Amino acid sequence: LGKEGLVIVGGVAAGLAAAMEARRASPEMPIKVFERTGDISYGACGLPYVVAGLIPSLESLILHTPEYFREQHGIEVRTGCEALELLPSKSVVRVRMHVEKREVGYDALILATGAAALCPPLPGHELEGVFVLRHMRDGRRLLRFIEETRPRTCAVVGAGYIGLEMAEAFRARGLRATLVESSETVMSALGGRARDIVAEEMRAHGVEVIFGERVVGFESNAAGRVARVLTGSGRAFEADLVSIGVGVRPEVALARDAGLEIGESGAILTDERQRTSAPGVYAAGDCCEVLHRVSGRRVWHPLGQPAVRQGWVAGANAASSDVSVEARYAGVVGTTVVKVFGLEAARTGLSLEEARSAGFDAAEVESESASRAGYYPGASKIYTRLVTDRTGRLLGAQMVGREGVAQRVDVYAAALHAGMKVEELERLDLAYAPPFAPTIDPIIRAAHAAMKKS
Amino acid sequence: LGKEGLVIVGGVAAGLAAAMEARRASPEMPIKVFERTGDISYGACGLPYVVAGLIPSLESLILHTPEYFREQHGIEVRTGCEALELLPSKSVVRVRMHVEKREVGYDALILATGAAALCPPLPGHELEGVFVLRHMRDGRRLLRFIEETRPRTCAVVGAGYIGLEMAEAFRARGLRATLVESSETVMSALGGRARDIVAEEMRAHGVEVIFGERVVGFESNAAGRVARVLTGSGRAFEADLVSIGVGVRPEVALARDAGLEIGESGAILTDERQRTSAPGVYAAGDCCEVLHRVSGRRVWHPLGQPAVRQGWVAGANAASSDVSVEARYAGVVGTTVVKVFGLEAARTGLSLEEARSAGFDAAEVESESASRAGYYPGASKIYTRLVTDRTGRLLGAQMVGREGVAQRVDVYAAALHAGMKVEELERLDLAYAPPFAPTIDPIIRAAHAAMKKS
């Protein structure tokens, strides 16, 4: 690489992982990171737990400061610096730093622009007290609002993982909480019995849960703050605070305007080396598509662990002139987990609907098993749903339980990576001791049930 | 099968799993189970937790009674019935029921004779107060001894998983406890830093732990009960109760006397259908060898989960005249886990020494990682050691931590089944949420460290 070095747009998970990996690959090259907000290097996934009061302050989420990157690694991180325009043909990016605009040349550039929370333009969505939670600044605004207005009631719109975490956070703060989800599922794929277990847990902890109802608007009180949520069926309920978690969209404006190819999912298209369609331009993290290893399709799957690892790949490739060093991102199998009060809810691979729409002749089998030996205190039920094709190949798994779910789902993730059939899963030699599993592990029970059905 | 039906010798895990699976395969065939002790169908792995007082009584460990098997499944279970001699050429087994001896014919027979705890013939080993814990009756004797003599101090000989569990159990009972292990490892394979973490945890909970010292005898008090333990270095320490957990041996006398082939490990040789060298005779559980899928060798690996599954295979094959129904046992990868106070210690596959003695050009890499996001309360360290060959193929894993170990080791078990390399492990898409894992899972960190080393 030449003397312009590497420019990275975005200074959170993928961007800084890329910067660090690039530095490892190239001890001397100039590396600049531009972050348009004032915050870098923080664990965005921790925001709900700060709102809950479980983590003392937003500052606890910060891993490193710009000084750390400059002094320890020679990486220049500039906050409040927005990339306005990317000109791949000239290898230049136009940026605004505070008021000043300028052009910055690069030898290689990595887009790590992330994703933005969706806020549907419903009547009243701009009222004070209506929030989305995505960035550090969102957390700051939300916490300040809670402190200043002392809300007693809240509504959470959307039962994705953010919605589930926020409902729990508000309950921990002592607010009365109502969760409204327009579909009949949670985490966009857990339906049926799994959905019911999650909903029961929410209700047991004082969250009112409403499925199949769409929020159509918000009304204010005399002070101009949000006070009521209106739904499609004509219901209205009180909410001094509204948290909207109905989804996110990739931040692709810079890429699209620069003529970079955008994938069918709406996120930036890359190859497995995280190269975009423009020479010298890479993308990583929530702004770009990934390969789903089960469906074989390129999908948008904005999550922290894949973002960091795409950052590593983009950074290694962008910094290395050695073409034999071909860092590659292997793609995802779609593994997610969320804590819902005392429950662990997880999924990996495809749901039945996703499998069918991806062209598989798929079936699903439910099973229930204990988390520990039956005689060992504290045993609880683990509910599992496996999705398979007609040859018995595992396509997906969903699990809900009070313990032993968050890591057990990783066995299914490994099985999906390896293309295992349920009969192979049934043969696994898994760890057994009375405090941790029944003699026959839930994974083996579930595979056994799926074998009988297929 | 003819009218004699199936005879099973042994009525605990493997024997009854075989009986139930045989019944599923053949609704009508006569099935008889002979158990020489008075106890059947109990969770032997729960015994330490009854001693600890965590489980209220030994009866809590019993799953089913002989009446249940007779009335619900038409399976005749006879306790106090010892198999004296097996005559495969005549398809007859000679048994003693209480005082009466008789011959019982069979069409198929399954040996599920289990294993016996080793009690080295040291001076004083027959003293009152010296115990091995293997069967229900051992538990009964031990509990009665504690109740009647109220011991204040105890010694646990051997730091295998039984020894670790018993030391914890005695501490829970309020006894002062000393653990003496002749080697420098725990669980026969955990050495180095992993061993130290386990030992520190024991000591933090008041167990005195001594490595590299051999117990050479026991001395009694005036009442003729054990009072002191003597070691090879000349030490003597007080112990009103001694629990010996230095290993087990397969119960193969019946098989050997009948001329059945015994494997190099000393346990009964079977094929993957659990057939012994004698036609019509199967074996399952702790009395027989299994294939170790990593070393490719047949080994003795007496544990509950493999025992039950070998029982299933033996039962299905013994009961089915349909040769196309070929139930097969896939073997083990050597997965075990044990709770040591607040720790989870687990291993799977081969240790470095085992890998080298199995002919692998093996190396090992240690790593440490957090169990949760760094900012999430309750995060603790997970220590991992991976053993690989020179191509990066995973050969084994050892893990110790306060949480997230017992199920995470199963990901390594699945990887061993699939023959994965560490670079494939490093690519796994694993579940992440702040309460359950750091952004980059300990499994990925460990694989990353192993990749750099290999």
Short mmCIF file of N, CA and C in Angstrom, two decimals, chain A residues 252-337:
data_model
loop_
_atom_site.label_atom_id
_atom_site.label_comp_id
_atom_site.label_asym_id
_atom_site.label_seq_id
_atom_site.Cartn_x
_atom_site.Cartn_y
_atom_site.Cartn_z
N VAL A 252 -26.39 2.48 3.77
CA VAL A 252 -25.71 2.24 2.50
C VAL A 252 -25.66 3.47 1.60
N ALA A 253 -26.12 4.62 2.10
CA ALA A 253 -26.21 5.80 1.23
C ALA A 253 -24.85 6.14 0.59
N LEU A 254 -23.82 6.15 1.40
CA LEU A 254 -22.48 6.49 0.90
C LEU A 254 -22.06 5.50 -0.20
N ALA A 255 -22.30 4.22 0.06
CA ALA A 255 -21.92 3.18 -0.91
C ALA A 255 -22.74 3.29 -2.18
N ARG A 256 -24.04 3.47 -2.01
CA ARG A 256 -24.91 3.52 -3.18
C ARG A 256 -24.58 4.74 -4.05
N ASP A 257 -24.41 5.87 -3.40
CA ASP A 257 -24.10 7.10 -4.15
C ASP A 257 -22.76 6.98 -4.88
N ALA A 258 -21.87 6.15 -4.35
CA ALA A 258 -20.57 5.96 -4.99
C ALA A 258 -20.63 4.93 -6.11
N GLY A 259 -21.82 4.36 -6.33
CA GLY A 259 -21.98 3.38 -7.40
C GLY A 259 -21.61 1.97 -7.01
N LEU A 260 -21.40 1.72 -5.73
CA LEU A 260 -21.09 0.36 -5.29
C LEU A 260 -22.33 -0.52 -5.43
N GLU A 261 -22.08 -1.79 -5.74
CA GLU A 261 -23.21 -2.69 -5.93
C GLU A 261 -23.86 -2.99 -4.57
N ILE A 262 -25.19 -2.89 -4.58
CA ILE A 262 -25.98 -3.21 -3.38
C ILE A 262 -26.65 -4.56 -3.66
N GLY A 263 -26.66 -5.44 -2.68
CA GLY A 263 -27.24 -6.77 -2.88
C GLY A 263 -28.76 -6.76 -2.81
N GLU A 264 -29.33 -7.92 -3.08
CA GLU A 264 -30.79 -8.04 -3.05
C GLU A 264 -31.37 -7.75 -1.68
N SER A 265 -30.59 -7.99 -0.66
CA SER A 265 -31.07 -7.75 0.71
C SER A 265 -31.13 -6.26 1.03
N GLY A 266 -30.52 -5.43 0.16
CA GLY A 266 -30.49 -4.00 0.42
C GLY A 266 -29.20 -3.55 1.09
N ALA A 267 -28.35 -4.51 1.45
CA ALA A 267 -27.06 -4.16 2.07
C ALA A 267 -25.96 -4.26 1.02
N ILE A 268 -24.78 -3.76 1.38
CA ILE A 268 -23.67 -3.72 0.42
C ILE A 268 -23.23 -5.13 0.06
N LEU A 269 -23.06 -5.37 -1.24
CA LEU A 269 -22.60 -6.66 -1.72
C LEU A 269 -21.08 -6.75 -1.55
N THR A 270 -20.63 -7.84 -0.98
CA THR A 270 -19.19 -8.09 -0.91
C THR A 270 -18.91 -9.53 -1.29
N ASP A 271 -17.65 -9.82 -1.59
CA ASP A 271 -17.26 -11.22 -1.74
C ASP A 271 -16.76 -11.71 -0.38
N GLU A 272 -16.26 -12.93 -0.33
CA GLU A 272 -15.89 -13.48 0.98
C GLU A 272 -14.62 -12.83 1.55
N ARG A 273 -13.93 -12.05 0.71
CA ARG A 273 -12.80 -11.27 1.24
C ARG A 273 -13.25 -9.89 1.69
N GLN A 274 -14.56 -9.66 1.68
CA GLN A 274 -15.17 -8.39 2.08
C GLN A 274 -14.87 -7.27 1.09
N ARG A 275 -14.54 -7.62 -0.17
CA ARG A 275 -14.34 -6.62 -1.21
C ARG A 275 -15.68 -6.21 -1.80
N THR A 276 -15.89 -4.92 -1.98
CA THR A 276 -17.09 -4.45 -2.67
C THR A 276 -16.83 -4.48 -4.18
N SER A 277 -17.80 -3.96 -4.94
CA SER A 277 -17.63 -3.95 -6.40
C SER A 277 -16.63 -2.90 -6.86
N ALA A 278 -16.18 -2.00 -5.97
CA ALA A 278 -15.19 -0.97 -6.34
C ALA A 278 -13.80 -1.40 -5.90
N PRO A 279 -12.83 -1.33 -6.79
CA PRO A 279 -11.46 -1.73 -6.43
C PRO A 279 -10.94 -0.93 -5.24
N GLY A 280 -10.34 -1.64 -4.31
CA GLY A 280 -9.76 -0.97 -3.16
C GLY A 280 -10.75 -0.60 -2.08
N VAL A 281 -12.02 -0.89 -2.31
CA VAL A 281 -13.04 -0.56 -1.30
C VAL A 281 -13.61 -1.85 -0.71
N TYR A 282 -13.56 -1.95 0.59
CA TYR A 282 -14.07 -3.09 1.33
C TYR A 282 -15.26 -2.65 2.17
N ALA A 283 -16.05 -3.61 2.61
CA ALA A 283 -17.12 -3.28 3.55
C ALA A 283 -17.20 -4.39 4.59
N ALA A 284 -17.62 -4.03 5.79
CA ALA A 284 -17.68 -5.00 6.88
C ALA A 284 -18.74 -4.59 7.89
N GLY A 285 -19.39 -5.58 8.48
CA GLY A 285 -20.32 -5.32 9.57
C GLY A 285 -21.74 -5.13 9.10
N ASP A 286 -22.51 -4.38 9.89
CA ASP A 286 -23.95 -4.29 9.69
C ASP A 286 -24.37 -3.61 8.40
N CYS A 287 -23.43 -3.00 7.68
CA CYS A 287 -23.80 -2.33 6.43
C CYS A 287 -23.78 -3.29 5.23
N CYS A 288 -23.29 -4.51 5.42
CA CYS A 288 -23.16 -5.37 4.23
C CYS A 288 -23.80 -6.74 4.39
N GLU A 289 -23.98 -7.38 3.28
CA GLU A 289 -24.56 -8.72 3.22
C GLU A 289 -23.56 -9.77 3.66
N VAL A 290 -24.08 -10.94 4.03
CA VAL A 290 -23.21 -12.09 4.30
C VAL A 290 -23.82 -13.33 3.65
N LEU A 291 -22.98 -14.31 3.47
CA LEU A 291 -23.45 -15.61 2.99
C LEU A 291 -24.12 -16.35 4.14
N HIS A 292 -25.35 -16.82 3.89
CA HIS A 292 -25.98 -17.73 4.85
C HIS A 292 -25.63 -19.14 4.42
N ARG A 293 -24.87 -19.84 5.25
CA ARG A 293 -24.31 -21.13 4.84
C ARG A 293 -25.36 -22.22 4.69
N VAL A 294 -26.51 -22.05 5.30
CA VAL A 294 -27.52 -23.09 5.19
C VAL A 294 -28.36 -22.91 3.93
N SER A 295 -28.80 -21.69 3.69
CA SER A 295 -29.63 -21.45 2.50
C SER A 295 -28.77 -21.25 1.26
N GLY A 296 -27.50 -20.91 1.46
CA GLY A 296 -26.63 -20.60 0.32
C GLY A 296 -26.89 -19.22 -0.25
N ARG A 297 -27.79 -18.49 0.35
CA ARG A 297 -28.12 -17.15 -0.14
C ARG A 297 -27.31 -16.08 0.58
N ARG A 298 -27.22 -14.93 -0.06
CA ARG A 298 -26.61 -13.79 0.63
C ARG A 298 -27.73 -13.04 1.34
N VAL A 299 -27.54 -12.84 2.63
CA VAL A 299 -28.58 -12.25 3.46
C VAL A 299 -28.02 -11.09 4.26
N TRP A 300 -28.92 -10.35 4.85
CA TRP A 300 -28.49 -9.30 5.75
C TRP A 300 -28.70 -9.79 7.17
N HIS A 301 -27.67 -9.79 7.96
CA HIS A 301 -27.70 -10.44 9.29
C HIS A 301 -26.87 -9.58 10.23
N PRO A 302 -27.42 -8.40 10.61
CA PRO A 302 -26.62 -7.42 11.36
C PRO A 302 -26.48 -7.78 12.83
N LEU A 303 -25.36 -8.35 13.20
CA LEU A 303 -25.10 -8.73 14.60
C LEU A 303 -23.62 -8.51 14.93
N GLY A 304 -23.34 -8.41 16.23
CA GLY A 304 -22.01 -8.03 16.69
C GLY A 304 -20.90 -9.00 16.35
N GLN A 305 -21.11 -10.28 16.60
CA GLN A 305 -20.02 -11.22 16.38
C GLN A 305 -19.63 -11.29 14.89
N PRO A 306 -20.61 -11.45 13.97
CA PRO A 306 -20.22 -11.42 12.56
C PRO A 306 -19.57 -10.10 12.15
N ALA A 307 -20.03 -8.99 12.73
CA ALA A 307 -19.46 -7.69 12.36
C ALA A 307 -17.98 -7.62 12.69
N VAL A 308 -17.62 -8.03 13.89
CA VAL A 308 -16.21 -8.00 14.29
C VAL A 308 -15.37 -8.88 13.38
N ARG A 309 -15.90 -10.05 13.05
CA ARG A 309 -15.11 -10.98 12.26
C ARG A 309 -14.98 -10.54 10.81
N GLN A 310 -16.04 -9.91 10.28
CA GLN A 310 -15.91 -9.32 8.94
C GLN A 310 -14.88 -8.19 8.98
N GLY A 311 -14.87 -7.45 10.09
CA GLY A 311 -13.87 -6.40 10.25
C GLY A 311 -12.46 -6.96 10.18
N TRP A 312 -12.25 -8.08 10.89
CA TRP A 312 -10.93 -8.72 10.83
C TRP A 312 -10.54 -9.04 9.39
N VAL A 313 -11.48 -9.61 8.67
CA VAL A 313 -11.19 -10.05 7.29
C VAL A 313 -10.92 -8.84 6.40
N ALA A 314 -11.78 -7.83 6.50
CA ALA A 314 -11.60 -6.63 5.68
C ALA A 314 -10.26 -5.97 6.01
N GLY A 315 -9.95 -5.88 7.29
CA GLY A 315 -8.71 -5.23 7.71
C GLY A 315 -7.48 -5.97 7.20
N ALA A 316 -7.49 -7.29 7.34
CA ALA A 316 -6.35 -8.10 6.89
C ALA A 316 -6.16 -7.97 5.39
N ASN A 317 -7.25 -8.04 4.64
CA ASN A 317 -7.14 -7.96 3.19
C ASN A 317 -6.77 -6.56 2.71
N ALA A 318 -7.36 -5.55 3.36
CA ALA A 318 -7.09 -4.17 2.93
C ALA A 318 -5.64 -3.79 3.20
N ALA A 319 -5.05 -4.36 4.23
CA ALA A 319 -3.70 -3.95 4.64
C ALA A 319 -2.60 -4.75 3.97
N SER A 320 -2.98 -5.89 3.42
CA SER A 320 -1.93 -6.79 2.95
C SER A 320 -1.76 -6.70 1.45
N SER A 321 -0.50 -6.49 1.04
CA SER A 321 -0.21 -6.52 -0.39
C SER A 321 0.09 -7.95 -0.83
N ASP A 322 0.21 -8.83 0.15
CA ASP A 322 0.53 -10.23 -0.12
C ASP A 322 -0.76 -10.96 -0.48
N VAL A 323 -0.98 -11.25 -1.77
CA VAL A 323 -2.26 -11.85 -2.18
C VAL A 323 -2.42 -13.27 -1.67
N SER A 324 -1.30 -13.87 -1.22
CA SER A 324 -1.44 -15.22 -0.68
C SER A 324 -2.12 -15.19 0.69
N VAL A 325 -2.08 -14.00 1.35
CA VAL A 325 -2.81 -13.85 2.61
C VAL A 325 -4.26 -13.53 2.26
N GLU A 326 -5.04 -14.56 2.09
CA GLU A 326 -6.41 -14.34 1.68
C GLU A 326 -7.35 -14.60 2.82
N ALA A 327 -7.51 -13.60 3.67
CA ALA A 327 -8.47 -13.74 4.75
C ALA A 327 -9.87 -13.81 4.14
N ARG A 328 -10.65 -14.75 4.61
CA ARG A 328 -12.00 -14.94 4.08
C ARG A 328 -13.01 -15.04 5.20
N TYR A 329 -14.17 -14.48 4.98
CA TYR A 329 -15.26 -14.61 5.94
C TYR A 329 -16.16 -15.75 5.49
N ALA A 330 -16.37 -16.70 6.41
CA ALA A 330 -17.05 -17.94 6.03
C ALA A 330 -18.56 -17.83 5.98
N GLY A 331 -19.10 -16.70 6.46
CA GLY A 331 -20.55 -16.58 6.46
C GLY A 331 -21.17 -17.01 7.77
N VAL A 332 -22.48 -16.88 7.82
CA VAL A 332 -23.21 -17.15 9.07
C VAL A 332 -24.12 -18.36 8.90
N VAL A 333 -24.54 -18.90 10.02
CA VAL A 333 -25.65 -19.87 9.98
C VAL A 333 -26.87 -19.28 10.68
N GLY A 334 -26.75 -18.03 11.14
CA GLY A 334 -27.93 -17.35 11.70
C GLY A 334 -28.18 -17.62 13.16
N THR A 335 -27.09 -17.61 13.94
CA THR A 335 -27.22 -17.93 15.37
C THR A 335 -27.48 -16.67 16.18
N THR A 336 -28.53 -16.68 16.99
CA THR A 336 -28.79 -15.57 17.90
C THR A 336 -29.31 -16.11 19.22
N VAL A 337 -29.10 -15.35 20.27
CA VAL A 337 -29.62 -15.73 21.58
C VAL A 337 -30.03 -14.46 22.29
#
